[in-house]
Coordinates of C-alpha atoms in Angstrom, one line a residue:
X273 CA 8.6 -6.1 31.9
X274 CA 10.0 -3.9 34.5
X275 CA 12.6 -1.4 33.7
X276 CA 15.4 -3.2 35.9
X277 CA 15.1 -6.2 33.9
X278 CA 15.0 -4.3 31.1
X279 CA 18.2 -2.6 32.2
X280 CA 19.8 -6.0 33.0
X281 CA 18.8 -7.5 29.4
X282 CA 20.6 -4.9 27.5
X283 CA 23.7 -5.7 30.1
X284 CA 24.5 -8.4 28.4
X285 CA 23.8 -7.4 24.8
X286 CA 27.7 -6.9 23.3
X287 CA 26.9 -2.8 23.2
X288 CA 24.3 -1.0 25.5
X289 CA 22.8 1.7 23.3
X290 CA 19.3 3.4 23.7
X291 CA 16.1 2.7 22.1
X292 CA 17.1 -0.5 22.1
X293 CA 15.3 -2.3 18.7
X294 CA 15.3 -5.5 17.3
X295 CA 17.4 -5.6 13.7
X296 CA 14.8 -4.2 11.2
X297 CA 15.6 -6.8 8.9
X298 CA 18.9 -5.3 8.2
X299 CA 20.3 -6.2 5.0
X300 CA 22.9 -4.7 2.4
X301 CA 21.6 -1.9 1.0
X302 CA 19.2 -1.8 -1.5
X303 CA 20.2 0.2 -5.2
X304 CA 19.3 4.0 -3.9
X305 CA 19.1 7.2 -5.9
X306 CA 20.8 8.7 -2.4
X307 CA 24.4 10.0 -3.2
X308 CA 27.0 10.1 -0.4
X309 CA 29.0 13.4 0.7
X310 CA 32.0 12.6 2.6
X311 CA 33.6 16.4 2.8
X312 CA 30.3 18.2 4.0
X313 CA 32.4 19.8 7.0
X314 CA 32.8 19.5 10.8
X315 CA 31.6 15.6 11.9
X316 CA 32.4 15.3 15.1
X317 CA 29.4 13.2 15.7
X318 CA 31.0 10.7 12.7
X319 CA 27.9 10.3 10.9
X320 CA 27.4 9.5 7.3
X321 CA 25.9 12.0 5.1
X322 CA 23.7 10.9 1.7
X323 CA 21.8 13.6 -0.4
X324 CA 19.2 13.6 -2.8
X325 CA 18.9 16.4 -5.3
X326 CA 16.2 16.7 -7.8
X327 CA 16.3 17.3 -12.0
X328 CA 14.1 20.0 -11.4
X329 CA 13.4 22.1 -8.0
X330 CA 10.4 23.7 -6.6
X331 CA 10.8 27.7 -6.0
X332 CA 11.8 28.8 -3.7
X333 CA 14.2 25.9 -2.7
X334 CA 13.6 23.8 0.5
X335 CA 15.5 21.0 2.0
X336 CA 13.7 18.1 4.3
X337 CA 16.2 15.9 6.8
X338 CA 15.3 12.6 7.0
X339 CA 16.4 10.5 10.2
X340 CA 16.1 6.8 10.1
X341 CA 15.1 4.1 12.9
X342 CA 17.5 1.8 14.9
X343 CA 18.6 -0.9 12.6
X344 CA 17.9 0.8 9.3
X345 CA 20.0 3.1 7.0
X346 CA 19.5 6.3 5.1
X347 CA 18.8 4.2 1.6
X348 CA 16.2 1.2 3.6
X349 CA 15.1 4.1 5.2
X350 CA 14.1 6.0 2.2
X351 CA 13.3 2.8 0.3
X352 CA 10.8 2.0 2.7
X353 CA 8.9 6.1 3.4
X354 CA 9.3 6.8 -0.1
X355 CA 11.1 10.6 0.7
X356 CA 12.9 10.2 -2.5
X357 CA 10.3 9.6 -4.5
X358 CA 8.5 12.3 -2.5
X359 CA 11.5 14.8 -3.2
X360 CA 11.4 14.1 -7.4
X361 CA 7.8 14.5 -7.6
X362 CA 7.7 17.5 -5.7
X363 CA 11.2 19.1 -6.3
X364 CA 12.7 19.0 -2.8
X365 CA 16.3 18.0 -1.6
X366 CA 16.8 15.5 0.8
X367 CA 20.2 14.9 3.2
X368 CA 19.6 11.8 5.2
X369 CA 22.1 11.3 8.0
X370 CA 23.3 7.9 8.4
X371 CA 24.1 6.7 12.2
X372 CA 27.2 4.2 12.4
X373 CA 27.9 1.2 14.0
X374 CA 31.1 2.1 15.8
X375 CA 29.2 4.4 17.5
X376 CA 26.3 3.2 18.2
X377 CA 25.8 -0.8 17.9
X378 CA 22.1 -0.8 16.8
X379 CA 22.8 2.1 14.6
X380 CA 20.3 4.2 16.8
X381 CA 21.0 8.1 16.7
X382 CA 22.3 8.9 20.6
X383 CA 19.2 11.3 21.0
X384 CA 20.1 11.0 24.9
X385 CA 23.7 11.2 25.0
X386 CA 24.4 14.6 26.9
X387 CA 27.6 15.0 24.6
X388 CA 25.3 14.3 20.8
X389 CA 22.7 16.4 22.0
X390 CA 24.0 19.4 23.0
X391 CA 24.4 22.6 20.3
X392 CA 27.4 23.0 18.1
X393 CA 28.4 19.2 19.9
X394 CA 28.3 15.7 18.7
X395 CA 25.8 13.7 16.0
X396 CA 23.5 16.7 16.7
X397 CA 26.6 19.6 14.8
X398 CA 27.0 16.8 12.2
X399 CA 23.5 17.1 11.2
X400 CA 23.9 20.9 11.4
X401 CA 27.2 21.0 9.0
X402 CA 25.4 18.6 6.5
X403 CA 22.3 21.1 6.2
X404 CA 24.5 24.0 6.0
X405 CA 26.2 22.3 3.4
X406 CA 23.4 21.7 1.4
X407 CA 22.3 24.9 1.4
X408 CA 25.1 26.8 0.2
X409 CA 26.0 24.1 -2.3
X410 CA 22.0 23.7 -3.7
X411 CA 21.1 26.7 -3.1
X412 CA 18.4 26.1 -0.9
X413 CA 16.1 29.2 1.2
X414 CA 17.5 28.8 4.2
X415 CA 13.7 29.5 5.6
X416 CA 12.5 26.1 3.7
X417 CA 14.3 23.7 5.8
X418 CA 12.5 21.3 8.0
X419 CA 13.2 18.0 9.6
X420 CA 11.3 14.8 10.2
X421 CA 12.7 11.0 12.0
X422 CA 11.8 7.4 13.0
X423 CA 12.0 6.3 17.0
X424 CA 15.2 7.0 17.5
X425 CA 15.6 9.2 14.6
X426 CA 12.4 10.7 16.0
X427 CA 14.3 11.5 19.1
X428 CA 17.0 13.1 17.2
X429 CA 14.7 15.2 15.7
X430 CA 13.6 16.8 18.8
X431 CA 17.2 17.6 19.7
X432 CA 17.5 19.2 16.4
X433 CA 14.3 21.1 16.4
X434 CA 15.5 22.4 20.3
X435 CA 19.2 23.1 20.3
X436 CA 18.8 24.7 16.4
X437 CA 15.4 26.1 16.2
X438 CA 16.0 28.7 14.4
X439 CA 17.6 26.7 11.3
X440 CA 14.3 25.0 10.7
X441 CA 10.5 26.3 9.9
X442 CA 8.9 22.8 10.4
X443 CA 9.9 19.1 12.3
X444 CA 7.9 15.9 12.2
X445 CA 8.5 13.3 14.5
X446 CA 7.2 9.6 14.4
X447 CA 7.5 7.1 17.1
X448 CA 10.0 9.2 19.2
X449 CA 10.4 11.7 22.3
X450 CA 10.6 14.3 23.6
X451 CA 13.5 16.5 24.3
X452 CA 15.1 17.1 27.7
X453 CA 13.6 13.6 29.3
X454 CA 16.7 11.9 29.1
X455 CA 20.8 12.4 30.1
X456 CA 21.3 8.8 30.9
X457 CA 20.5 4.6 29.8
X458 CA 18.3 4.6 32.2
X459 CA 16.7 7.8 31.9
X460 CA 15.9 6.7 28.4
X461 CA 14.2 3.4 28.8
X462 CA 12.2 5.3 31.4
X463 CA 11.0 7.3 28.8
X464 CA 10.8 4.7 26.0
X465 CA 8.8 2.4 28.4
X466 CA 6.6 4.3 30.7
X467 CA 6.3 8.2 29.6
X468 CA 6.2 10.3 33.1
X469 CA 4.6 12.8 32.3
X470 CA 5.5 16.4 33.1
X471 CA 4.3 20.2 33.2
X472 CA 3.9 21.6 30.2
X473 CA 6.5 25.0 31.5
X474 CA 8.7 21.8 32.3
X475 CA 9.0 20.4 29.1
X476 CA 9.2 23.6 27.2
X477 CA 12.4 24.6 29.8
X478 CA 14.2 22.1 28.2
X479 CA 14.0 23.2 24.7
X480 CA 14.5 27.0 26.0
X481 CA 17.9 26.2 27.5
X482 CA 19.0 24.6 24.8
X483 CA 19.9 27.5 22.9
X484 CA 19.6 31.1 23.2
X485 CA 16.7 31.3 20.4
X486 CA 13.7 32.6 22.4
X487 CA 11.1 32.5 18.8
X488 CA 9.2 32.2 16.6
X489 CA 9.2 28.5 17.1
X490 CA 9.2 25.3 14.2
X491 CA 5.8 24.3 13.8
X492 CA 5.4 20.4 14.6
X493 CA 3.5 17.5 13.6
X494 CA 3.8 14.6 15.9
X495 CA 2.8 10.6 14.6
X496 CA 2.3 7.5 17.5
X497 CA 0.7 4.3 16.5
X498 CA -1.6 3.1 19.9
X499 CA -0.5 0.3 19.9
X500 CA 3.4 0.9 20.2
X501 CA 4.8 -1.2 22.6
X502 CA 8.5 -0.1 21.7
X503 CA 8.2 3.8 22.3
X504 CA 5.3 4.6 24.9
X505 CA 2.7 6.5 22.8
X506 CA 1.9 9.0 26.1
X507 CA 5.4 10.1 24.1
X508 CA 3.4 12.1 21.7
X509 CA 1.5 13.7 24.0
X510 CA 4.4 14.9 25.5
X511 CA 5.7 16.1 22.7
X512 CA 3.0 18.1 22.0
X513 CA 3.0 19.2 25.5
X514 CA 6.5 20.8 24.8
X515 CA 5.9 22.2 21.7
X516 CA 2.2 24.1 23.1
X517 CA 4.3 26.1 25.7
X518 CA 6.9 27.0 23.5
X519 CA 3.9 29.0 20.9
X520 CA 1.7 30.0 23.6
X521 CA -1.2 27.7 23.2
X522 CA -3.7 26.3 24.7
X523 CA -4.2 22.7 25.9
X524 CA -7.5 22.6 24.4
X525 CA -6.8 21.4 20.4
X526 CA -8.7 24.0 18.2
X527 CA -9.8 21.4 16.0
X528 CA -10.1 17.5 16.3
X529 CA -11.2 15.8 12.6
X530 CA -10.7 12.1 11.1
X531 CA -7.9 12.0 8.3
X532 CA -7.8 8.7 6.5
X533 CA -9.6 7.8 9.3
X534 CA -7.5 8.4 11.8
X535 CA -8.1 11.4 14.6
X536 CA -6.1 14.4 14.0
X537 CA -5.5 17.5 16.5
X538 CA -4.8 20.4 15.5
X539 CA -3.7 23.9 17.3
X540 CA -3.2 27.6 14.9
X541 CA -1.7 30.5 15.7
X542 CA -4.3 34.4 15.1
X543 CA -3.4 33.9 11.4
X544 CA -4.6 30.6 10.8
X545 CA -1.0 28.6 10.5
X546 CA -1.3 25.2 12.2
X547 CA 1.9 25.5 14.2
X548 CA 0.8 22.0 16.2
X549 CA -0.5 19.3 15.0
X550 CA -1.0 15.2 16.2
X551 CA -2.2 11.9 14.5
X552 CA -2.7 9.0 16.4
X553 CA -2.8 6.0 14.1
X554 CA -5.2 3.8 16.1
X555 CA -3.9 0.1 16.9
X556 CA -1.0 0.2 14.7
X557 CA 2.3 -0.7 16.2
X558 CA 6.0 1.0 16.2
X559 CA 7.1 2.4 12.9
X560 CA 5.8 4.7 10.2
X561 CA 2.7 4.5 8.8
X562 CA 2.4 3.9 5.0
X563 CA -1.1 4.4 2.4
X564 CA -2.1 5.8 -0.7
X565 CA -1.7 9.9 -0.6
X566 CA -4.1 12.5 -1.9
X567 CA -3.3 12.0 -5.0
X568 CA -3.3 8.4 -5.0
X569 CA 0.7 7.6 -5.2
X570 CA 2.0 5.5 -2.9
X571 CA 5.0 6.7 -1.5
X572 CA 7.3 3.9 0.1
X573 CA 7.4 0.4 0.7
X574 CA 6.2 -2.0 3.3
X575 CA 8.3 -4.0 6.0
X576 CA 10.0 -4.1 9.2
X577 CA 8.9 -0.9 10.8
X578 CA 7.5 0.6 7.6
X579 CA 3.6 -0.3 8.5
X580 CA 0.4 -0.1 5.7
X581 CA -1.9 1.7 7.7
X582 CA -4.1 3.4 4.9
X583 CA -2.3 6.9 5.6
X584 CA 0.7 8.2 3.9
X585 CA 2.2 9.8 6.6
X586 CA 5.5 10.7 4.4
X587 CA 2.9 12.7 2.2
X588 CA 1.3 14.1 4.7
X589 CA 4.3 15.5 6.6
X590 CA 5.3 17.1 3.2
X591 CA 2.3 18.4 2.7
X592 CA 2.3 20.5 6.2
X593 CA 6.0 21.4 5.4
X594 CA 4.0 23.4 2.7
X595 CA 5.9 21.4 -0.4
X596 CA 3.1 19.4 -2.4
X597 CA 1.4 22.5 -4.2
X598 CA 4.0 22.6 -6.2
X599 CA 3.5 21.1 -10.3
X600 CA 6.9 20.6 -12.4
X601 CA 7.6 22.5 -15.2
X602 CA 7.6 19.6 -17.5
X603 CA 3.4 19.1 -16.4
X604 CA 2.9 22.1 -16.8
X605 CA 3.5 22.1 -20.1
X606 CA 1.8 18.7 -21.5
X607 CA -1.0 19.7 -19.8
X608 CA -0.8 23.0 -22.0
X609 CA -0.4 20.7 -24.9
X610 CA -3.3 18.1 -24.3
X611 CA -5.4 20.8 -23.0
X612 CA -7.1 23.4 -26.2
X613 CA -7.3 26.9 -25.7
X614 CA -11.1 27.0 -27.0
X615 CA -13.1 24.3 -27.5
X616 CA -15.7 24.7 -30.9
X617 CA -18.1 22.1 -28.7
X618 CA -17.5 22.6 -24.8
X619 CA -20.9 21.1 -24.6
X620 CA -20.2 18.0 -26.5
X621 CA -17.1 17.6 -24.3
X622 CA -18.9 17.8 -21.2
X623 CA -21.2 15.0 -22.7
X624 CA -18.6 13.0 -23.8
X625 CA -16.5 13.0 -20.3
X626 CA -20.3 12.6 -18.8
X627 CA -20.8 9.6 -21.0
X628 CA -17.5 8.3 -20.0
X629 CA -17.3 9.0 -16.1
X630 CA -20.8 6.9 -15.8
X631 CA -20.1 4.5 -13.1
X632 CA -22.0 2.0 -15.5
X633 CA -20.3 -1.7 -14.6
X634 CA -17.6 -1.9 -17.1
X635 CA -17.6 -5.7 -17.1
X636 CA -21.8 -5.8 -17.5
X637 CA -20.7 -3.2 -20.3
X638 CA -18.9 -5.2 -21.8
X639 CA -21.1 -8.4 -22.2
X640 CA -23.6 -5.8 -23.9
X641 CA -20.9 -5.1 -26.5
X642 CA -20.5 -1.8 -25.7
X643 CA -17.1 -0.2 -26.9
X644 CA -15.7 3.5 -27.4
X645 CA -18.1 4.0 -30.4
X646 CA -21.2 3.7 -28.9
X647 CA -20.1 5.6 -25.7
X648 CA -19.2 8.1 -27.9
X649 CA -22.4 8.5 -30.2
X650 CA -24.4 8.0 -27.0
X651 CA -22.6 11.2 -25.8
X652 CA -23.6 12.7 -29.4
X653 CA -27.2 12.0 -28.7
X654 CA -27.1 13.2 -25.2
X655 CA -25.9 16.2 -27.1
X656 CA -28.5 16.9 -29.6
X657 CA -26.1 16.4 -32.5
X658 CA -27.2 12.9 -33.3
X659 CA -30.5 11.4 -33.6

């Protein structure tokens, strides 16, 4: 579809907003462990603001912002990438703009509007007043905040990364764009449909006039499905075009490797940080991508948008904002409780968690009439301390 027709379709629609979606299913929001904060400050961009703040937090304290996709809201948002469940695990805090309709019909964030997109103006100062919020109020290191979005909460979190760099130490972006490609409707589906591609000094220009920060730079990692046929995945490449030129790097990736089985580039600065990195989640569509993580929870919930790919990408994203090493207090101690100090048989451990960790077929087992007890005097024998 050409991008005059495309431009005469959304004529006709009631509002003409960017990153024009279909309704992700919209629905009344599901029961949500976010909280709303109505008197975080300066709003001229009239967002909503909802927070999430943990029983117990990691140290020192960070912050993530979370920015949703046209259609959704902060709580189907969260319901579906699992942040808040993410954030108690791992003892984070969460604010999670909300777009609304009156300003935006589809409830996309205005990541192209010259007047939201512009330092200290608009949806993008919102977002700035709700962090600063949240970090006097909670406490939080101002050097642990970082940002991540959806499409067009993707594309809001490029303008936040580029007209406040300096307020964050790490952005994600999924699905979105670049910032600087677009002032205008038209601009916008240009870049939504067909991703022109630029110089890298180009794209980096528009994040240096955005404020008068000239480094050290957010570190980025950037998330496209192939197969996207709402936001142009040559997006991501452009995004990680921007974000090269801004830390001095090469083209070149310094490392290419298969995570969940999906290619990921990486680029490092001398000291070894990954300060760029890129996933490209091979034929899946627009949205954010959804699996088991490392550890094998599954963080979020599938639908509209929300995609099971095999990859957490949620889990992921925390993990590169540096915030999944940490273990709560509470852990902590029942493994001291369940763990001995000394064993009077370490041996006879080993055998029995040998005996037990046999990838004998428990069903086939089970016809023998195997149970506990003979796994456990089997593991006796295989000590020496029963013949």
């Amino acid at each position: 579809m050409s991008l005059a027709r495309n431009v005469g379709l959304l004529r006709h629609l009631p509002k003409v907003d960017g990153l024009r979606l279909a309704e992700f299913g919209r629905s009344a929001d599901v029961s949500s462990p976010l909280e709303e904060v109505t008197d975080f400050g300066d709003n001229p961009g009239a967002l909503r603001m909802f927070a999430f703040v943990p029983e117990q937090f990691q140290k020192p304290r960070a912050l993530v912002v979370v920015l949703h996709g046209c259609g959704q809201t902060a709580a189907s948002y969260d319901l579906g990438a699992g942040w808040s469940t993410l954030a108690q695990h791992y003892g984070f805090a969460l604010v999670m703009p909300e777009q609304q309709r009156v300003n935006n019909g589809n409830t996309c964030f205005n990541w192209f509007n010259p007047e939201d997109t512009a330092r200290d103006s608009g949806e993008a100062r919102s977002i700035r007043e709700m962090i600063a919020h949240m970090v006097q109020t909670h406490r939080i290191d101002p050097r642990r905040v970082s940002i991540t979005g959806l499409s067009a909460g993707g594309g809001m979190t490029s303008v936040m990364l580029a007209t406040y760099p300096e307020v964050f130490a790490a952005g994600a972006i999924i699905a979105g764009l670049p910032y600087g490609i677009a002032s205008n409707l038209r601009e916008a589906l240009d870049g939504m449909f067909h991703s022109p591609q630029r110089p890298e000094r180009e794209l980096g220009d528009f994040v240096r006039r955005a404020s008068n920060h000239r480094g050290p730079w957010p570190k980025i990692s950037v998330w496209h499905g192939s197969a996207d046929r709402t936001v142009n995945p040559g997006n991501a490449n452009e995004i990680v075009k921007q974000w090269l030129d801004l830390h001095d790097l090469p083209a070149v990736p310094m490392a290419e490797t298969n995570v969940d089985g999906y290619p990921r580039r990486a680029w490092w600065n001398k000291d070894g940080e990954t300060l760029v990195e890129s996933y490209t989640i091979t034929d899946m569509a627009h949205g954010t991508p959804l699996g088991l993580a490392d550890n094998d929870q599954r963080y979020g919930v599938e639908g509209a948008f929300l995609i099971e790919a095999g990859i957490s990408s949620s889990y992921h994203i925390a993990k590169f904002f540096g915030l999944t090493g940490w273990i709560p207090d509470a852990a902590k101690k029942a493994e001291a409780k369940t763990t001995p100090a000394r064993s009077p048989a370490p041996h006879l451990a080993r055998s029995i968690r040998a005996a037990v960790a046999e990838p004998a077929e428990p069903k086939r087992e089970q016809a023998r009439g195997f149970d506990l007890g003979q796994i456990i005097t089997r593991a006796l024998t295989a000590a020496g301390l029963m013949k």
